[in-house]
GROMACS .gro file of C-alpha atoms in nm:
model
  103
    1PRO     CA    1  -0.001   0.005   0.024
    2ALA     CA    2   0.131   0.343  -0.056
    3MET     CA    3   0.216   0.586   0.230
    4VAL     CA    4  -0.012   0.800   0.355
    5VAL     CA    5   0.083   1.154   0.276
    6ARG     CA    6  -0.043   1.447   0.493
    7THR     CA    7   0.071   1.786   0.605
    8TYR     CA    8   0.283   1.891   0.875
    9GLU     CA    9  -0.007   2.028   1.072
   10GLU     CA   10  -0.213   1.707   1.005
   11GLU     CA   11   0.098   1.475   1.123
   12CYS     CA   12   0.146   1.678   1.477
   13GLN     CA   13  -0.200   1.589   1.529
   14PHE     CA   14  -0.081   1.247   1.601
   15VAL     CA   15   0.192   1.334   1.831
   16GLN     CA   16   0.115   1.455   2.198
   17LYS     CA   17   0.365   1.620   2.411
   18LEU     CA   18   0.340   1.435   2.785
   19ASP     CA   19   0.590   1.675   2.960
   20ALA     CA   20   0.895   1.878   2.891
   21THR     CA   21   1.094   1.560   2.770
   22SER     CA   22   0.860   1.319   2.664
   23TYR     CA   23   0.593   1.272   2.390
   24ARG     CA   24   0.365   1.006   2.245
   25ILE     CA   25   0.270   0.909   1.889
   26ASN     CA   26  -0.062   0.817   1.887
   27LYS     CA   27  -0.183   0.510   1.653
   28GLY     CA   28  -0.273   0.619   1.310
   29PHE     CA   29   0.025   0.812   1.261
   30VAL     CA   30   0.170   0.528   1.055
   31ASP     CA   31  -0.038   0.258   0.878
   32ASN     CA   32  -0.123  -0.065   1.115
   33MET     CA   33   0.019   0.055   1.425
   34ASN     CA   34  -0.067  -0.184   1.684
   35VAL     CA   35   0.089   0.057   1.994
   36PRO     CA   36   0.174   0.402   2.065
   37GLY     CA   37   0.504   0.550   2.013
   38HIS     CA   38   0.694   0.732   2.278
   39PHE     CA   39   1.015   0.927   2.251
   40TYR     CA   40   1.239   1.117   2.486
   41VAL     CA   41   1.405   1.410   2.391
   42ASN     CA   42   1.622   1.746   2.494
   43GLU     CA   43   1.528   2.079   2.331
   44GLU     CA   44   1.759   2.013   2.073
   45ILE     CA   45   1.689   1.692   1.986
   46LYS     CA   46   1.311   1.760   1.984
   47THR     CA   47   1.395   2.065   1.769
   48LEU     CA   48   1.579   1.827   1.503
   49LEU     CA   49   1.279   1.545   1.539
   50PHE     CA   50   1.027   1.787   1.431
   51ASP     CA   51   1.211   1.938   1.162
   52GLU     CA   52   1.269   1.616   0.991
   53LEU     CA   53   0.861   1.558   0.994
   54LYS     CA   54   0.830   1.896   0.856
   55GLN     CA   55   1.088   1.873   0.553
   56PHE     CA   56   0.963   1.484   0.519
   57SER     CA   57   0.597   1.635   0.496
   58ARG     CA   58   0.718   1.935   0.234
   59SER     CA   59   0.852   1.650   0.030
   60GLY     CA   60   0.516   1.442  -0.017
   61GLY     CA   61   0.650   1.176   0.190
   62GLY     CA   62   0.880   1.089  -0.084
   63GLY     CA   63   1.215   1.109  -0.201
   64GLY     CA   64   1.271   1.457  -0.014
   65HIS     CA   65   1.411   1.307   0.292
   66VAL     CA   66   1.803   1.340   0.341
   67GLY     CA   67   2.006   1.033   0.168
   68GLY     CA   68   1.678   0.822   0.190
   69PHE     CA   69   1.648   0.839   0.563
   70LEU     CA   70   1.326   0.824   0.707
   71PRO     CA   71   1.237   1.059   0.981
   72ALA     CA   72   1.305   0.907   1.339
   73MET     CA   73   0.916   0.953   1.448
   74LYS     CA   74   0.818   0.756   1.104
   75GLN     CA   75   1.091   0.511   1.210
   76ILE     CA   76   0.902   0.493   1.572
   77GLY     CA   77   0.561   0.464   1.428
   78ASN     CA   78   0.702   0.181   1.215
   79VAL     CA   79   0.852  -0.010   1.476
   80ALA     CA   80   0.508   0.009   1.645
   81ALA     CA   81   0.328  -0.175   1.365
   82LEU     CA   82   0.578  -0.478   1.393
   83PRO     CA   83   0.380  -0.783   1.461
   84GLY     CA   84   0.375  -0.905   1.818
   85ILE     CA   85   0.522  -0.565   1.955
   86VAL     CA   86   0.402  -0.526   2.299
   87GLY     CA   87   0.320  -0.179   2.504
   88LYS     CA   88   0.456   0.092   2.315
   89SER     CA   89   0.748   0.172   2.051
   90ILE     CA   90   1.011   0.372   2.254
   91ALA     CA   91   1.305   0.584   2.114
   92LEU     CA   92   1.558   0.707   2.375
   93PRO     CA   93   1.721   1.081   2.370
   94ASP     CA   94   1.981   0.963   2.138
   95VAL     CA   95   1.713   0.906   1.858
   96HIS     CA   96   1.785   1.020   1.506
   97ALA     CA   97   1.696   0.955   1.139
   98GLY     CA   98   1.834   0.671   0.966
   99TYR     CA   99   1.757   0.346   0.731
  100GLY     CA  100   1.652   0.114   0.988
  101PHE     CA  101   1.481   0.151   1.378
  102ALA     CA  102   1.524   0.476   1.585
  103ILE     CA  103   1.583   0.276   1.854
   0.00000   0.00000   0.00000
């Protein structure tokens, strides 16, 4: 199936700030998420993650992401969609974009 393309503002509707350093990514952010995602960040990493998502959204979710890297928030959502995952998908404060899991 094709990736759902949403605006940055639409994507952010799935991301909920829990406190100063933690966020939840609600189910639906990535197709077939079985559990929510959680990430823990400082101000610098938070800015980076939201900037990655903004650039990805502006590119139409396609080839506009740097070097083919998928934004960390999308990777967290992809892990949350894996069969057998229990509880939540968690990314620690060193989270970053890449090719595989952001965890």
